[in-house]
Short mmCIF file of N, CA and C in Angstrom, two decimals:
data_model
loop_
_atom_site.label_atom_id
_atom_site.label_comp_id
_atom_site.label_asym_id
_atom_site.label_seq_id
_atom_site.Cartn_x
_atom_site.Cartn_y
_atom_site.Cartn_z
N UNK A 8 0.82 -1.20 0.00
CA UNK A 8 0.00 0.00 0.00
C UNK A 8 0.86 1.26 0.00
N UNK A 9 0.22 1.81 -0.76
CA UNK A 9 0.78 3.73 -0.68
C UNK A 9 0.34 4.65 -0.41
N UNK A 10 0.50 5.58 0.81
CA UNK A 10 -0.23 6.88 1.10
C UNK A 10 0.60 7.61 0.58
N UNK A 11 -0.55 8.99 0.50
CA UNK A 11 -0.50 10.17 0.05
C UNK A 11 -0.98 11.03 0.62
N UNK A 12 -0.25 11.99 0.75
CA UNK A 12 -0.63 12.83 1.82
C UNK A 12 -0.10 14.82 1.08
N UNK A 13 -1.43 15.43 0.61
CA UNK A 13 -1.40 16.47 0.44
C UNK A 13 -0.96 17.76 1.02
N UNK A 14 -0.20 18.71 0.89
CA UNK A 14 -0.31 20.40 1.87
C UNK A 14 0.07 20.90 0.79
N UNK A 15 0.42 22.22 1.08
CA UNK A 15 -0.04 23.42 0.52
C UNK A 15 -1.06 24.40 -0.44
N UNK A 16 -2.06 23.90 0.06
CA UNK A 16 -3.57 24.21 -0.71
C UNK A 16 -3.50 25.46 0.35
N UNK A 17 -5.03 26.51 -0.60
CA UNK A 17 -4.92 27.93 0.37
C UNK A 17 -5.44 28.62 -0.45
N UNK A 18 -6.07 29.65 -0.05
CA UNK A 18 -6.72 30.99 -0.76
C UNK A 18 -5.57 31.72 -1.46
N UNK A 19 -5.49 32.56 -2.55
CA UNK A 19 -4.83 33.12 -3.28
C UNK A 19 -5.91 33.86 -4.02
N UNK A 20 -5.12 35.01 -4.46
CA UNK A 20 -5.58 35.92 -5.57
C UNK A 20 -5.28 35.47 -6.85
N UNK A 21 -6.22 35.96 -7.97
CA UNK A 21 -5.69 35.45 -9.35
C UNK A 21 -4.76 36.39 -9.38
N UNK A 22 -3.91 35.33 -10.42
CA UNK A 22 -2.58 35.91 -10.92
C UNK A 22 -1.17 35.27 -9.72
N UNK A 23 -1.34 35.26 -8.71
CA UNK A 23 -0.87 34.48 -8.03
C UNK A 23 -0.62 33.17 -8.11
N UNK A 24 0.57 32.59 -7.26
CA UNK A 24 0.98 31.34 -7.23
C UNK A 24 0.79 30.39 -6.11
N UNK A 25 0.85 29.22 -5.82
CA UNK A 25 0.95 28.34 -4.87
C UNK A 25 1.81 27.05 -5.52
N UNK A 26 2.41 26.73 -4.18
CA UNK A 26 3.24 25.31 -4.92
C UNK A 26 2.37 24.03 -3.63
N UNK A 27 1.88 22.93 -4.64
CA UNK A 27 1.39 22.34 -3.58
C UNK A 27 2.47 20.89 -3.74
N UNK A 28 2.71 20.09 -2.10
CA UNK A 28 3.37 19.09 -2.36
C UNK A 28 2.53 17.93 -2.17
N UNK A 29 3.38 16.43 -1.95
CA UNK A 29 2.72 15.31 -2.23
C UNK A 29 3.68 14.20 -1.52
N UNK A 30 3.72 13.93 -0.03
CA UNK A 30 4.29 13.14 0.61
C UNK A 30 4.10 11.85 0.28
N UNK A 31 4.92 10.43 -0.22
CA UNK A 31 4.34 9.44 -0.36
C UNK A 31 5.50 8.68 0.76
N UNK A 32 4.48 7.50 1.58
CA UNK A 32 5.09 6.72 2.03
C UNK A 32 4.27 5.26 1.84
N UNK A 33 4.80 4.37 2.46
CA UNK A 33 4.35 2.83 2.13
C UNK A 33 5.48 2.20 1.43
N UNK A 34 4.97 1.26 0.41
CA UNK A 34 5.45 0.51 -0.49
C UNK A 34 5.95 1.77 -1.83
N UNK A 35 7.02 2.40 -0.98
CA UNK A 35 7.51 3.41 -2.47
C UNK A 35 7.97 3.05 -3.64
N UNK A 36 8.44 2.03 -3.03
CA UNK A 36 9.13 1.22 -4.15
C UNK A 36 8.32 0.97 -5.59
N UNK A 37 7.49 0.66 -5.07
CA UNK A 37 6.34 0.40 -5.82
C UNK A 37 5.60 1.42 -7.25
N UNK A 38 6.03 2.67 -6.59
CA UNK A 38 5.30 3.62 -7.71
C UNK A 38 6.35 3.89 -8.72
N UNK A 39 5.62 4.48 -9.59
CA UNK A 39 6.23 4.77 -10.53
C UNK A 39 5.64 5.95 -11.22
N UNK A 40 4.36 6.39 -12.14
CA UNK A 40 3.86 7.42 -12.42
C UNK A 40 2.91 7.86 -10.87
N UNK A 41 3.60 9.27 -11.06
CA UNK A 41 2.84 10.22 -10.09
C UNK A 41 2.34 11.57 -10.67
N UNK A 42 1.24 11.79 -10.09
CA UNK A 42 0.27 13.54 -10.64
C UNK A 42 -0.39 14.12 -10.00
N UNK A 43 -1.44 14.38 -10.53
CA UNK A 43 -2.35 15.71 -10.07
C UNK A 43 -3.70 15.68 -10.91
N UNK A 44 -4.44 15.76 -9.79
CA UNK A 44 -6.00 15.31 -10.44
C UNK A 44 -6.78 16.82 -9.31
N UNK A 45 -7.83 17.47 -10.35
CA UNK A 45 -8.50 18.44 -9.57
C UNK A 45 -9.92 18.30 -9.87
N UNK A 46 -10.64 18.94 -8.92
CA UNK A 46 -12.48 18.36 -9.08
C UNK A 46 -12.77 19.77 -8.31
N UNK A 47 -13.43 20.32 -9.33
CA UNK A 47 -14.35 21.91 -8.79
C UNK A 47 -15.77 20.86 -8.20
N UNK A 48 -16.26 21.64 -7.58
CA UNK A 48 -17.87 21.95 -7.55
C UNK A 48 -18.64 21.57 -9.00
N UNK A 49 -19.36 20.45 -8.90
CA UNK A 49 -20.15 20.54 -9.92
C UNK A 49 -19.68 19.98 -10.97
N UNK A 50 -18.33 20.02 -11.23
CA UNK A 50 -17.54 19.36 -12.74
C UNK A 50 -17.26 18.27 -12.23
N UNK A 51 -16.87 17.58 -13.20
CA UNK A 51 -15.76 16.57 -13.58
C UNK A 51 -14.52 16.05 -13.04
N UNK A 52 -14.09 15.03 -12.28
CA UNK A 52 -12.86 15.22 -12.34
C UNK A 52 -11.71 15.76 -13.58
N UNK A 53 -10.74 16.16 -13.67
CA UNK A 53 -10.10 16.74 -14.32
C UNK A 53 -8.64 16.56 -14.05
N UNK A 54 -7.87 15.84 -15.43
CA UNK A 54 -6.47 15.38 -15.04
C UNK A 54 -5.49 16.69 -15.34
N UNK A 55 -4.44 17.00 -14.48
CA UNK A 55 -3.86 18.45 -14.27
C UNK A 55 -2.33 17.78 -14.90
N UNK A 56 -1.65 17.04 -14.36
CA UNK A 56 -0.22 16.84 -14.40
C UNK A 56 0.03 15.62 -14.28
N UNK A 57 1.02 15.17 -14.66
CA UNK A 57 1.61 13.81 -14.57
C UNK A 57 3.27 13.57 -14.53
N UNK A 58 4.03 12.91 -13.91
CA UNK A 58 5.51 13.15 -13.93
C UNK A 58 6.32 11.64 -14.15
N UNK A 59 6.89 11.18 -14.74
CA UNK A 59 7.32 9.81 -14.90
C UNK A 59 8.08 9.38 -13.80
N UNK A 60 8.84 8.23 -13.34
CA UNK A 60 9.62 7.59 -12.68
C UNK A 60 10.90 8.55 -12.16
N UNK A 61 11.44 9.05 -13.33
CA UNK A 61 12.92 9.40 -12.87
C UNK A 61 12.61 10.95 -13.36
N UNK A 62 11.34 11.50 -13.20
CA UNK A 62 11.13 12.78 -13.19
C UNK A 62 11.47 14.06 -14.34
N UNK A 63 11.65 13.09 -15.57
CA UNK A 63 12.23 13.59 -16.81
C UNK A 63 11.24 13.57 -17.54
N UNK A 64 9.99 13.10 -17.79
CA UNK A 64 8.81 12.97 -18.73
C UNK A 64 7.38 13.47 -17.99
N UNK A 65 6.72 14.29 -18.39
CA UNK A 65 5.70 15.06 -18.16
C UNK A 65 4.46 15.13 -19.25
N UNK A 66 3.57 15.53 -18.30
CA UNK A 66 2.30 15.38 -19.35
C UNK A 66 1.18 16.67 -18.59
N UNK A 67 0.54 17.38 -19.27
CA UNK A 67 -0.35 18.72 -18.71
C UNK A 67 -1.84 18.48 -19.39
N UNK A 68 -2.49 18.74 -18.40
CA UNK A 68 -3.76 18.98 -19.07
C UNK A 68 -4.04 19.95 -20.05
N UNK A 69 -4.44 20.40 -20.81
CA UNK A 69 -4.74 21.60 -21.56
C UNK A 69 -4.95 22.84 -21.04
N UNK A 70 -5.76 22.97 -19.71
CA UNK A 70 -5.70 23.85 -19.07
C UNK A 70 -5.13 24.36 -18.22
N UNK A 71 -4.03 23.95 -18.56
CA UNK A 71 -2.85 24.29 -17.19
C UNK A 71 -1.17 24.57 -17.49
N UNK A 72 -1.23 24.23 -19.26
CA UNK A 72 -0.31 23.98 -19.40
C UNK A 72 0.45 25.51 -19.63
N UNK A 73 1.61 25.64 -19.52
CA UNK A 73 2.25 26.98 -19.55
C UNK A 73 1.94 27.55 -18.17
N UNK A 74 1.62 27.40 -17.10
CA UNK A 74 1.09 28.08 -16.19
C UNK A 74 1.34 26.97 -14.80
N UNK A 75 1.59 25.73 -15.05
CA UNK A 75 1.60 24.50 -13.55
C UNK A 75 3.23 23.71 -14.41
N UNK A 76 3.37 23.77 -13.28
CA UNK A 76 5.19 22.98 -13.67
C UNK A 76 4.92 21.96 -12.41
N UNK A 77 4.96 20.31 -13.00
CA UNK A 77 5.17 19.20 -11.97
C UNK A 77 6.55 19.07 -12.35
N UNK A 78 7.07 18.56 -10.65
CA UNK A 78 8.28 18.03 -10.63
C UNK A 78 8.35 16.92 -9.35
N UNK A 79 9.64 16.10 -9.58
CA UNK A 79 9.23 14.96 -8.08
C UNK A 79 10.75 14.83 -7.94
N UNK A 80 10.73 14.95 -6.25
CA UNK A 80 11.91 14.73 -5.91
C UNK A 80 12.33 13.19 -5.35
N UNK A 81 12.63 12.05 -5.96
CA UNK A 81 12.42 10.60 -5.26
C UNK A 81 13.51 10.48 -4.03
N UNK A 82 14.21 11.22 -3.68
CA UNK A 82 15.14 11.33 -2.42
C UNK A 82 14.06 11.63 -1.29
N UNK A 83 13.16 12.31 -1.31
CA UNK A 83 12.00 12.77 -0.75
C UNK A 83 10.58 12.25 -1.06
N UNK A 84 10.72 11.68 -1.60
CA UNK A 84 9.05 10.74 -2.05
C UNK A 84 8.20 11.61 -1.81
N UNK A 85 8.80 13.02 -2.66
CA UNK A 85 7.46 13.85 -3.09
C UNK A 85 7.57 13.98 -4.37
N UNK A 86 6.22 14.47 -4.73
CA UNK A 86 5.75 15.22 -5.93
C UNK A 86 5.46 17.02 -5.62
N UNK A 87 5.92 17.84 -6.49
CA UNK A 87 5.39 18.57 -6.60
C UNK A 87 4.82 19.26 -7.76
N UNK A 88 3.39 20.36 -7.46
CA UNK A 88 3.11 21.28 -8.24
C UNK A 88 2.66 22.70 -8.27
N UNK A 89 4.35 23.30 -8.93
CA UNK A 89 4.01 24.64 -8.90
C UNK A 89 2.73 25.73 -9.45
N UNK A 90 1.89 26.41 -9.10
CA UNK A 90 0.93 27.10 -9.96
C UNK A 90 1.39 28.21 -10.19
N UNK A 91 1.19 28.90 -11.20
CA UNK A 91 1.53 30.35 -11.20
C UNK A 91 0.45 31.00 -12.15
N UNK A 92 0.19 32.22 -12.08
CA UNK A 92 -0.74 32.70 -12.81
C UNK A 92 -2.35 32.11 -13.01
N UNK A 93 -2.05 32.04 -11.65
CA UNK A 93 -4.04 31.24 -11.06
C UNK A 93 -4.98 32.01 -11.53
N UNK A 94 -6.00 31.38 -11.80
CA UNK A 94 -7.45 32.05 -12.30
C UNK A 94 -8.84 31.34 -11.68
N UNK A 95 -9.49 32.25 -11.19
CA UNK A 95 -10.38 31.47 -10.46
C UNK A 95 -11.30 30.62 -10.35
N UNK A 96 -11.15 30.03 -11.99
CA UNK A 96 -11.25 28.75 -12.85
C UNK A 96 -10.36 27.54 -12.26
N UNK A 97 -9.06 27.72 -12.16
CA UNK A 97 -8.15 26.64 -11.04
C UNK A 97 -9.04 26.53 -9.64
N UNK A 98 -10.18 27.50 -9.23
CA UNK A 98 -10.35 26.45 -7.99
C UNK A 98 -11.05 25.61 -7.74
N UNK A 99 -10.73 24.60 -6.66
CA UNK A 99 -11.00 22.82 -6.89
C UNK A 99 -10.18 22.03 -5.52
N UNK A 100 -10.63 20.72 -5.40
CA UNK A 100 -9.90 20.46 -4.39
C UNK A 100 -8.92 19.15 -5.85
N UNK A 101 -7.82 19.50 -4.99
CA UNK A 101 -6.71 19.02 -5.83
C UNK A 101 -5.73 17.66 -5.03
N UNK A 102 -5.82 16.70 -6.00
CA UNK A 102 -5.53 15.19 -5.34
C UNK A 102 -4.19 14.79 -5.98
N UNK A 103 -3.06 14.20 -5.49
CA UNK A 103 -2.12 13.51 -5.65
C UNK A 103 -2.60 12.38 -5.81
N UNK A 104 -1.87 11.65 -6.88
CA UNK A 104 -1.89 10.16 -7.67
C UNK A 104 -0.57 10.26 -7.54
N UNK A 105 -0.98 8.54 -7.40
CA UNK A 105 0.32 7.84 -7.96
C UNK A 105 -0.19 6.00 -8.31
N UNK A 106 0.83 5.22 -9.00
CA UNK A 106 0.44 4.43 -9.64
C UNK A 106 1.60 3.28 -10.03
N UNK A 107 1.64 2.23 -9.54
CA UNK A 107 3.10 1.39 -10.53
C UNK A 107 3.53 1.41 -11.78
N UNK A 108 2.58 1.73 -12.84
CA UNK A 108 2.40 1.71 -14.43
C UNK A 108 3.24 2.82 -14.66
N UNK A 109 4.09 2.93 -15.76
CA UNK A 109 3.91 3.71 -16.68
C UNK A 109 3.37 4.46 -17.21
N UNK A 110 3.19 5.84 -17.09
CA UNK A 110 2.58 6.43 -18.14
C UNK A 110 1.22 6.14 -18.23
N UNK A 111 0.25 5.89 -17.14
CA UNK A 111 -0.76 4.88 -17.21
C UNK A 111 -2.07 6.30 -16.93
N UNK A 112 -3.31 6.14 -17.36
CA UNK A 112 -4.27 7.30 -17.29
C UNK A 112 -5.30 7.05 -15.82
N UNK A 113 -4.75 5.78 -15.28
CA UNK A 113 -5.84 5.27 -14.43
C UNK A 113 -4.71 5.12 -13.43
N UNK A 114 -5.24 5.72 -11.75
CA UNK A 114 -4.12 5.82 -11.02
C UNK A 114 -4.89 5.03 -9.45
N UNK A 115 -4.20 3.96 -9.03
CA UNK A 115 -4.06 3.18 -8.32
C UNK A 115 -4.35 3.66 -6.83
N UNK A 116 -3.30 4.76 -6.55
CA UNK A 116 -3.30 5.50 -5.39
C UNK A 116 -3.57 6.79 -5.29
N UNK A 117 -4.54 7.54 -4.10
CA UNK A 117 -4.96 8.57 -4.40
C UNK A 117 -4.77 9.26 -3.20
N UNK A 118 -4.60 10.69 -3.13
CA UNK A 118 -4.41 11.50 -1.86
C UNK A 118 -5.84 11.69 -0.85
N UNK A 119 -5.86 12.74 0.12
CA UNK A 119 -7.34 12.92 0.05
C UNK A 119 -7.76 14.31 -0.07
N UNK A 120 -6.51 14.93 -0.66
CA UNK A 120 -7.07 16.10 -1.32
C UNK A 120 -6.69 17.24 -0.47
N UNK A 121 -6.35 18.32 -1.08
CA UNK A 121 -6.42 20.02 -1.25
C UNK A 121 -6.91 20.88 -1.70
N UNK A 122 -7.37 21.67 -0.91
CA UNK A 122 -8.21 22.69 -1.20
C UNK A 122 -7.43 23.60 -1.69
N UNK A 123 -7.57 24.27 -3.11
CA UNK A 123 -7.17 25.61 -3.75
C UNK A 123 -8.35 26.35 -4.20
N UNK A 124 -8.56 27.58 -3.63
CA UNK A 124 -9.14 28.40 -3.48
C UNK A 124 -8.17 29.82 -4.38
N UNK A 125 -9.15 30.32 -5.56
CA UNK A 125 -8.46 31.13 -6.46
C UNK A 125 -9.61 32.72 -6.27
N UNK A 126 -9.52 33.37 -5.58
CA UNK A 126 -10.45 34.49 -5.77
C UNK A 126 -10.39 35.74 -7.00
N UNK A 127 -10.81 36.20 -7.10
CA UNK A 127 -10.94 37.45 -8.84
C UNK A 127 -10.56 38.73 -7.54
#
């Protein structure tokens, strides 16, 4: 098993930034693709970021891209994701994945979430 464990969620102004992280412990060994999944009110879940194994291969949702930089530090069995230039369309509570697969769209392990809060 793998937990996940979310912080740095928080109110912000648009145009503003937040970097949120992504503690994993358990069976670390085990993972391999890790990301970022966000769910407003009312929508959809919605896939944000994705970061490969050795933290060199990336993947963005459409709406985020140019504006959210994932990165993972595996010395630290985190993930992170920087926001910058928030709009109050980004707010949502925002979940860390992770997963053994590759590159995989369906993620195994899930956080229990952060609140980002984007005000106008």
């Amino acid at each position: 098993q793998v937990q996940l464990v979310e912080s740095g969620g928080g109110l912000v102004q648009a145009g503003g930034s937040l970097r949120l992280s992504c503690a994993a412990s358990g069976s670390i060994f085990s993972i391999n693709t890790m990301g970022w999944f966000r769910q407003a009110p009312g929508k959809e879940r919605e896939f944000v970021a994705s970061v490969s194994r050795t933290g060199i291969g990336s993947s963005y949702g459409d709406s985020v891209k140019g504006r959210f930089t994932i990165s993972r530090d595996n010395a630290k069995n985190t993930v992170y994701l920087q926001m910058n230039s928030l709009k109050p369309e980004d707010t949502a509570i925002y979940y860390c994945v992770a997963d053994p697969r590759p590159w995989t769209s369906e993620y195994t392990y899930w956080g229990q979430g952060t609140q980002v809060t984007v005000s106008s």
